[in-house]
Amino acid sequence: MKFQLLYFSGTGNTALITEEISQALNNPPHQVSSLKLENVLENPELLQNCDVLGIGFPVYKFSYPDIFKKLFPLLEEWRKTHSEHQLKQLPVFVFSTYCRFNSASLKMMSSDLSKIGFDVIMTESFKCPSNGIASLQPVNSFDYTSVMYFEAGIKTKIKEFADAISAKAEHYQAPPLNGSTHRENKLQQFKISFVEKVEKARYPFLSIDKNKCIGCGLCAKNCPEKNLEMNM
């Protein structure tokens, strides 16, 4: 059985969890591969035929990162050309990493995947440390201690998640396409807008002052996590 994992990792947590899940799934006769979302967007031909797809992401603003909206059209076209799943849904499992709140991110990702012909068979979330502003706070502060840890028993949780995926995949029967339609989630839009306002109020220095930026590129070059890029 072939598993293919697609993931986006802003600061490294999701990449780490993806690797752990891949190792847990990679037992003969299973074949497991993983791809960074950015590489797939640059070269969709990297997507290969598989029996089960995996999607991993960090929770951003109670949801999944916007970059996945660029992936969905590619996945839909890829599924349509998948010889065994032209008229049926393709099984997919979804996992997320989060710092404070997982919210309804898994549900939203699952819903959007179902709209393009995928059948979500398993979901799970994993609590990981913050790699953002909280990591720079004093180690005894609430902002630091409340987020700078992996959840207890995370390795066991990953193993159990992988075992459950394997068990479901082995007995999976693809349902027909349901033809569901997209409907905007007004509550989700409000949540995202609210979080954006809180971020701007609490961390104003995270935004770039376009009037002062000279386009030298030093911020992108020196970012330790390579999260910045020049887009002039």
mmCIF file of N, CA and C in Angstrom, residues 98-188:
data_model
loop_
_atom_site.group_PDB
_atom_site.id
_atom_site.type_symbol
_atom_site.label_atom_id
_atom_site.label_comp_id
_atom_site.label_asym_id
_atom_site.label_seq_id
_atom_site.Cartn_x
_atom_site.Cartn_y
_atom_site.Cartn_z
ATOM 1 N N TYR A 98 -0.386 22.347 16.727
ATOM 2 C CA TYR A 98 -0.880 23.611 17.260
ATOM 3 C C TYR A 98 -0.113 23.985 18.513
ATOM 4 N N CYS A 99 -0.149 25.275 18.807
ATOM 5 C CA CYS A 99 0.540 25.795 19.977
ATOM 6 C C CYS A 99 -0.420 25.975 21.145
ATOM 7 N N ARG A 100 -1.501 26.723 20.926
ATOM 8 C CA ARG A 100 -2.467 26.984 21.988
ATOM 9 C C ARG A 100 -3.818 26.324 21.730
ATOM 10 N N PHE A 101 -4.371 26.561 20.529
ATOM 11 C CA PHE A 101 -5.717 26.082 20.241
ATOM 12 C C PHE A 101 -5.751 25.345 18.911
ATOM 13 N N ASN A 102 -6.406 24.197 18.900
ATOM 14 C CA ASN A 102 -6.609 23.473 17.649
ATOM 15 C C ASN A 102 -7.872 23.949 16.945
ATOM 16 N N SER A 103 -8.835 24.421 17.731
ATOM 17 C CA SER A 103 -10.099 24.944 17.217
ATOM 18 C C SER A 103 -10.751 23.929 16.286
ATOM 19 N N ALA A 104 -11.370 24.414 15.203
ATOM 20 C CA ALA A 104 -12.059 23.529 14.254
ATOM 21 C C ALA A 104 -11.256 23.355 12.973
ATOM 22 N N SER A 105 -9.943 23.501 13.074
ATOM 23 C CA SER A 105 -9.103 23.470 11.876
ATOM 24 C C SER A 105 -9.183 22.136 11.138
ATOM 25 N N LEU A 106 -9.197 21.030 11.870
ATOM 26 C CA LEU A 106 -9.284 19.718 11.226
ATOM 27 C C LEU A 106 -10.619 19.546 10.513
ATOM 28 N N LYS A 107 -11.666 20.010 11.151
ATOM 29 C CA LYS A 107 -13.000 19.918 10.552
ATOM 30 C C LYS A 107 -13.079 20.747 9.278
ATOM 31 N N MET A 108 -12.483 21.934 9.302
ATOM 32 C CA MET A 108 -12.524 22.805 8.121
ATOM 33 C C MET A 108 -11.712 22.221 6.974
ATOM 34 N N MET A 109 -10.523 21.705 7.285
ATOM 35 C CA MET A 109 -9.711 21.072 6.244
ATOM 36 C C MET A 109 -10.433 19.858 5.676
ATOM 37 N N SER A 110 -11.017 19.045 6.530
ATOM 38 C CA SER A 110 -11.737 17.851 6.081
ATOM 39 C C SER A 110 -12.906 18.231 5.181
ATOM 40 N N SER A 111 -13.622 19.274 5.559
ATOM 41 C CA SER A 111 -14.759 19.727 4.764
ATOM 42 C C SER A 111 -14.322 20.187 3.378
ATOM 43 N N ASP A 112 -13.245 20.960 3.320
ATOM 44 C CA ASP A 112 -12.782 21.472 2.027
ATOM 45 C C ASP A 112 -12.197 20.366 1.156
ATOM 46 N N LEU A 113 -11.578 19.353 1.764
ATOM 47 C CA LEU A 113 -11.068 18.224 0.990
ATOM 48 C C LEU A 113 -12.214 17.390 0.416
ATOM 49 N N SER A 114 -13.296 17.261 1.184
ATOM 50 C CA SER A 114 -14.439 16.474 0.704
ATOM 51 C C SER A 114 -15.086 17.127 -0.512
ATOM 52 N N LYS A 115 -14.981 18.436 -0.603
ATOM 53 C CA LYS A 115 -15.588 19.153 -1.723
ATOM 54 C C LYS A 115 -14.855 18.930 -3.040
ATOM 55 N N ILE A 116 -13.621 18.435 -2.956
ATOM 56 C CA ILE A 116 -12.869 18.183 -4.192
ATOM 57 C C ILE A 116 -12.626 16.677 -4.393
ATOM 58 N N GLY A 117 -13.439 15.856 -3.721
ATOM 59 C CA GLY A 117 -13.423 14.433 -4.018
ATOM 60 C C GLY A 117 -12.570 13.557 -3.143
ATOM 61 N N PHE A 118 -12.297 13.993 -1.894
ATOM 62 C CA PHE A 118 -11.494 13.182 -0.979
ATOM 63 C C PHE A 118 -12.339 12.738 0.206
ATOM 64 N N ASP A 119 -12.089 11.542 0.678
ATOM 65 C CA ASP A 119 -12.810 10.965 1.802
ATOM 66 C C ASP A 119 -11.878 10.904 3.004
ATOM 67 N N VAL A 120 -12.133 11.723 4.014
ATOM 68 C CA VAL A 120 -11.269 11.795 5.195
ATOM 69 C C VAL A 120 -11.548 10.603 6.112
ATOM 70 N N ILE A 121 -10.535 9.769 6.309
ATOM 71 C CA ILE A 121 -10.725 8.551 7.090
ATOM 72 C C ILE A 121 -10.206 8.671 8.514
ATOM 73 N N MET A 122 -9.289 9.628 8.771
ATOM 74 C CA MET A 122 -8.747 9.812 10.119
ATOM 75 C C MET A 122 -8.276 11.249 10.268
ATOM 76 N N THR A 123 -8.421 11.802 11.474
ATOM 77 C CA THR A 123 -7.859 13.114 11.784
ATOM 78 C C THR A 123 -7.236 13.075 13.174
ATOM 79 N N GLU A 124 -6.223 13.905 13.376
ATOM 80 C CA GLU A 124 -5.596 14.002 14.698
ATOM 81 C C GLU A 124 -4.818 15.310 14.792
ATOM 82 N N SER A 125 -4.687 15.822 15.995
ATOM 83 C CA SER A 125 -3.911 17.042 16.234
ATOM 84 C C SER A 125 -2.861 16.762 17.296
ATOM 85 N N PHE A 126 -1.753 17.500 17.214
ATOM 86 C CA PHE A 126 -0.630 17.276 18.117
ATOM 87 C C PHE A 126 -0.154 18.610 18.689
ATOM 88 N N LYS A 127 -0.123 18.686 20.015
ATOM 89 C CA LYS A 127 0.339 19.893 20.700
ATOM 90 C C LYS A 127 1.859 19.963 20.638
ATOM 91 N N CYS A 128 2.364 21.086 20.107
ATOM 92 C CA CYS A 128 3.809 21.285 19.953
ATOM 93 C C CYS A 128 4.212 22.640 20.529
ATOM 94 N N PRO A 129 5.508 22.840 20.788
ATOM 95 C CA PRO A 129 5.951 24.128 21.334
ATOM 96 C C PRO A 129 5.777 25.261 20.325
ATOM 97 N N SER A 130 5.691 26.458 20.863
ATOM 98 C CA SER A 130 5.659 27.642 20.008
ATOM 99 C C SER A 130 7.064 27.938 19.502
ATOM 100 N N ASN A 131 7.157 28.351 18.249
ATOM 101 C CA ASN A 131 8.431 28.825 17.716
ATOM 102 C C ASN A 131 8.345 30.314 17.410
ATOM 103 N N GLY A 132 7.349 30.973 18.029
ATOM 104 C CA GLY A 132 7.132 32.386 17.755
ATOM 105 C C GLY A 132 7.572 33.268 18.908
ATOM 106 N N ILE A 133 6.793 34.330 19.115
ATOM 107 C CA ILE A 133 7.147 35.326 20.120
ATOM 108 C C ILE A 133 7.253 34.730 21.521
ATOM 109 N N ALA A 134 6.384 33.743 21.826
ATOM 110 C CA ALA A 134 6.388 33.160 23.179
ATOM 111 C C ALA A 134 7.728 32.523 23.523
ATOM 112 N N SER A 135 8.427 32.000 22.524
ATOM 113 C CA SER A 135 9.714 31.339 22.782
ATOM 114 C C SER A 135 10.788 32.322 23.221
ATOM 115 N N LEU A 136 10.544 33.624 23.036
ATOM 116 C CA LEU A 136 11.522 34.645 23.411
ATOM 117 C C LEU A 136 11.213 35.274 24.767
ATOM 118 N N GLN A 137 10.116 34.835 25.386
ATOM 119 C CA GLN A 137 9.727 35.382 26.683
ATOM 120 C C GLN A 137 10.555 34.743 27.802
ATOM 121 N N PRO A 138 10.593 35.354 28.974
ATOM 122 C CA PRO A 138 11.296 34.750 30.124
ATOM 123 C C PRO A 138 10.766 33.345 30.407
ATOM 124 N N VAL A 139 11.662 32.412 30.711
ATOM 125 C CA VAL A 139 11.283 30.999 30.834
ATOM 126 C C VAL A 139 10.293 30.744 31.968
ATOM 127 N N ASN A 140 10.214 31.651 32.925
ATOM 128 C CA ASN A 140 9.282 31.473 34.043
ATOM 129 C C ASN A 140 7.952 32.188 33.819
ATOM 130 N N SER A 141 7.808 32.864 32.693
ATOM 131 C CA SER A 141 6.584 33.614 32.434
ATOM 132 C C SER A 141 5.475 32.678 31.952
ATOM 133 N N PHE A 142 4.227 33.122 32.124
ATOM 134 C CA PHE A 142 3.089 32.313 31.671
ATOM 135 C C PHE A 142 3.118 32.143 30.165
ATOM 136 N N ASP A 143 3.458 33.210 29.434
ATOM 137 C CA ASP A 143 3.498 33.129 27.974
ATOM 138 C C ASP A 143 4.447 32.034 27.498
ATOM 139 N N TYR A 144 5.517 31.807 28.255
ATOM 140 C CA TYR A 144 6.499 30.779 27.886
ATOM 141 C C TYR A 144 6.044 29.396 28.345
ATOM 142 N N THR A 145 5.742 29.254 29.627
ATOM 143 C CA THR A 145 5.442 27.917 30.171
ATOM 144 C C THR A 145 4.139 27.339 29.643
ATOM 145 N N SER A 146 3.216 28.183 29.185
ATOM 146 C CA SER A 146 1.917 27.692 28.723
ATOM 147 C C SER A 146 1.968 27.084 27.328
ATOM 148 N N VAL A 147 3.065 27.296 26.598
ATOM 149 C CA VAL A 147 3.114 26.804 25.216
ATOM 150 C C VAL A 147 4.389 26.051 24.847
ATOM 151 N N MET A 148 5.454 26.189 25.623
ATOM 152 C CA MET A 148 6.739 25.645 25.213
ATOM 153 C C MET A 148 6.928 24.189 25.647
ATOM 154 N N TYR A 149 6.093 23.313 25.099
ATOM 155 C CA TYR A 149 6.230 21.891 25.422
ATOM 156 C C TYR A 149 5.477 21.051 24.390
ATOM 157 N N PHE A 150 5.903 19.799 24.226
ATOM 158 C CA PHE A 150 5.136 18.800 23.483
ATOM 159 C C PHE A 150 4.165 18.137 24.454
ATOM 160 N N GLU A 151 2.996 17.772 23.961
ATOM 161 C CA GLU A 151 2.040 17.112 24.834
ATOM 162 C C GLU A 151 2.603 15.785 25.349
ATOM 163 N N ALA A 152 2.183 15.396 26.521
ATOM 164 C CA ALA A 152 2.664 14.150 27.117
ATOM 165 C C ALA A 152 2.245 12.954 26.266
ATOM 166 N N GLY A 153 3.166 12.012 26.095
ATOM 167 C CA GLY A 153 2.860 10.790 25.355
ATOM 168 C C GLY A 153 2.674 10.982 23.869
ATOM 169 N N ILE A 154 3.322 12.004 23.295
ATOM 170 C CA ILE A 154 3.085 12.313 21.884
ATOM 171 C C ILE A 154 3.586 11.199 20.958
ATOM 172 N N LYS A 155 4.674 10.526 21.319
ATOM 173 C CA LYS A 155 5.170 9.442 20.469
ATOM 174 C C LYS A 155 4.181 8.271 20.428
ATOM 175 N N THR A 156 3.603 7.965 21.566
ATOM 176 C CA THR A 156 2.588 6.905 21.604
ATOM 177 C C THR A 156 1.360 7.309 20.803
ATOM 178 N N LYS A 157 0.982 8.556 20.911
ATOM 179 C CA LYS A 157 -0.169 9.070 20.169
ATOM 180 C C LYS A 157 0.064 8.974 18.662
ATOM 181 N N ILE A 158 1.267 9.296 18.222
ATOM 182 C CA ILE A 158 1.611 9.203 16.801
ATOM 183 C C ILE A 158 1.549 7.755 16.331
ATOM 184 N N LYS A 159 2.097 6.841 17.139
ATOM 185 C CA LYS A 159 2.085 5.420 16.779
ATOM 186 C C LYS A 159 0.649 4.903 16.663
ATOM 187 N N GLU A 160 -0.200 5.260 17.612
ATOM 188 C CA GLU A 160 -1.592 4.817 17.584
ATOM 189 C C GLU A 160 -2.338 5.408 16.394
ATOM 190 N N PHE A 161 -2.018 6.650 16.047
ATOM 191 C CA PHE A 161 -2.615 7.298 14.886
ATOM 192 C C PHE A 161 -2.236 6.559 13.606
ATOM 193 N N ALA A 162 -0.948 6.234 13.469
ATOM 194 C CA ALA A 162 -0.472 5.513 12.285
ATOM 195 C C ALA A 162 -1.090 4.120 12.199
ATOM 196 N N ASP A 163 -1.186 3.436 13.325
ATOM 197 C CA ASP A 163 -1.791 2.098 13.333
ATOM 198 C C ASP A 163 -3.258 2.153 12.910
ATOM 199 N N ALA A 164 -3.980 3.179 13.385
ATOM 200 C CA ALA A 164 -5.396 3.323 13.025
ATOM 201 C C ALA A 164 -5.554 3.635 11.542
ATOM 202 N N ILE A 165 -4.651 4.448 11.001
ATOM 203 C CA ILE A 165 -4.680 4.755 9.566
ATOM 204 C C ILE A 165 -4.480 3.478 8.761
ATOM 205 N N SER A 166 -3.487 2.699 9.134
ATOM 206 C CA SER A 166 -3.196 1.447 8.418
ATOM 207 C C SER A 166 -4.390 0.508 8.455
ATOM 208 N N ALA A 167 -5.009 0.364 9.615
ATOM 209 C CA ALA A 167 -6.149 -0.539 9.764
ATOM 210 C C ALA A 167 -7.323 -0.100 8.896
ATOM 211 N N LYS A 168 -7.607 1.203 8.883
ATOM 212 C CA LYS A 168 -8.711 1.700 8.067
ATOM 213 C C LYS A 168 -8.406 1.574 6.582
ATOM 214 N N ALA A 169 -7.161 1.850 6.217
ATOM 215 C CA ALA A 169 -6.781 1.810 4.806
ATOM 216 C C ALA A 169 -6.885 0.396 4.238
ATOM 217 N N GLU A 170 -6.541 -0.597 5.044
ATOM 218 C CA GLU A 170 -6.551 -1.981 4.564
ATOM 219 C C GLU A 170 -7.957 -2.479 4.259
ATOM 220 N N HIS A 171 -8.953 -1.921 4.911
ATOM 221 C CA HIS A 171 -10.334 -2.373 4.703
ATOM 222 C C HIS A 171 -11.186 -1.291 4.044
ATOM 223 N N TYR A 172 -10.517 -0.352 3.373
ATOM 224 C CA TYR A 172 -11.229 0.804 2.829
ATOM 225 C C TYR A 172 -11.966 0.467 1.533
ATOM 226 N N GLN A 173 -13.172 0.984 1.427
ATOM 227 C CA GLN A 173 -13.946 0.911 0.188
ATOM 228 C C GLN A 173 -14.379 2.321 -0.165
ATOM 229 N N ALA A 174 -13.937 2.800 -1.308
ATOM 230 C CA ALA A 174 -14.173 4.189 -1.694
ATOM 231 C C ALA A 174 -15.639 4.450 -1.990
ATOM 232 N N PRO A 175 -16.216 5.493 -1.365
ATOM 233 C CA PRO A 175 -17.600 5.864 -1.687
ATOM 234 C C PRO A 175 -17.649 6.674 -2.973
ATOM 235 N N PRO A 176 -18.814 6.785 -3.615
ATOM 236 C CA PRO A 176 -18.937 7.612 -4.823
ATOM 237 C C PRO A 176 -18.810 9.086 -4.487
ATOM 238 N N LEU A 177 -18.513 9.901 -5.488
ATOM 239 C CA LEU A 177 -18.427 11.334 -5.281
ATOM 240 C C LEU A 177 -19.786 11.870 -4.848
ATOM 241 N N ASN A 178 -19.774 12.823 -3.907
ATOM 242 C CA ASN A 178 -21.039 13.329 -3.383
ATOM 243 C C ASN A 178 -21.480 14.648 -3.988
ATOM 244 N N GLY A 179 -20.578 15.309 -4.714
ATOM 245 C CA GLY A 179 -20.963 16.543 -5.392
ATOM 246 C C GLY A 179 -21.381 17.664 -4.464
ATOM 247 N N SER A 180 -20.802 17.737 -3.272
ATOM 248 C CA SER A 180 -21.161 18.790 -2.326
ATOM 249 C C SER A 180 -20.684 20.142 -2.827
ATOM 250 N N THR A 181 -21.324 21.199 -2.381
ATOM 251 C CA THR A 181 -20.983 22.545 -2.825
ATOM 252 C C THR A 181 -20.373 23.341 -1.692
ATOM 253 N N HIS A 182 -19.634 24.393 -2.061
ATOM 254 C CA HIS A 182 -18.951 25.224 -1.066
ATOM 255 C C HIS A 182 -19.893 26.281 -0.500
ATOM 256 N N ARG A 183 -19.818 26.497 0.819
ATOM 257 C CA ARG A 183 -20.607 27.532 1.461
ATOM 258 C C ARG A 183 -19.722 28.262 2.462
ATOM 259 N N GLU A 184 -19.702 29.564 2.371
ATOM 260 C CA GLU A 184 -18.837 30.363 3.222
ATOM 261 C C GLU A 184 -19.211 30.197 4.697
ATOM 262 N N ASN A 185 -18.194 30.130 5.533
ATOM 263 C CA ASN A 185 -18.390 30.015 6.968
ATOM 264 C C ASN A 185 -18.194 31.401 7.588
ATOM 265 N N LYS A 186 -19.292 32.107 7.866
ATOM 266 C CA LYS A 186 -19.216 33.476 8.362
ATOM 267 C C LYS A 186 -18.562 33.539 9.742
ATOM 268 N N LEU A 187 -18.838 32.528 10.590
ATOM 269 C CA LEU A 187 -18.233 32.505 11.920
ATOM 270 C C LEU A 187 -16.725 32.379 11.813
ATOM 271 N N GLN A 188 -16.256 31.527 10.897
ATOM 272 C CA GLN A 188 -14.823 31.366 10.717
ATOM 273 C C GLN A 188 -14.176 32.660 10.229
#
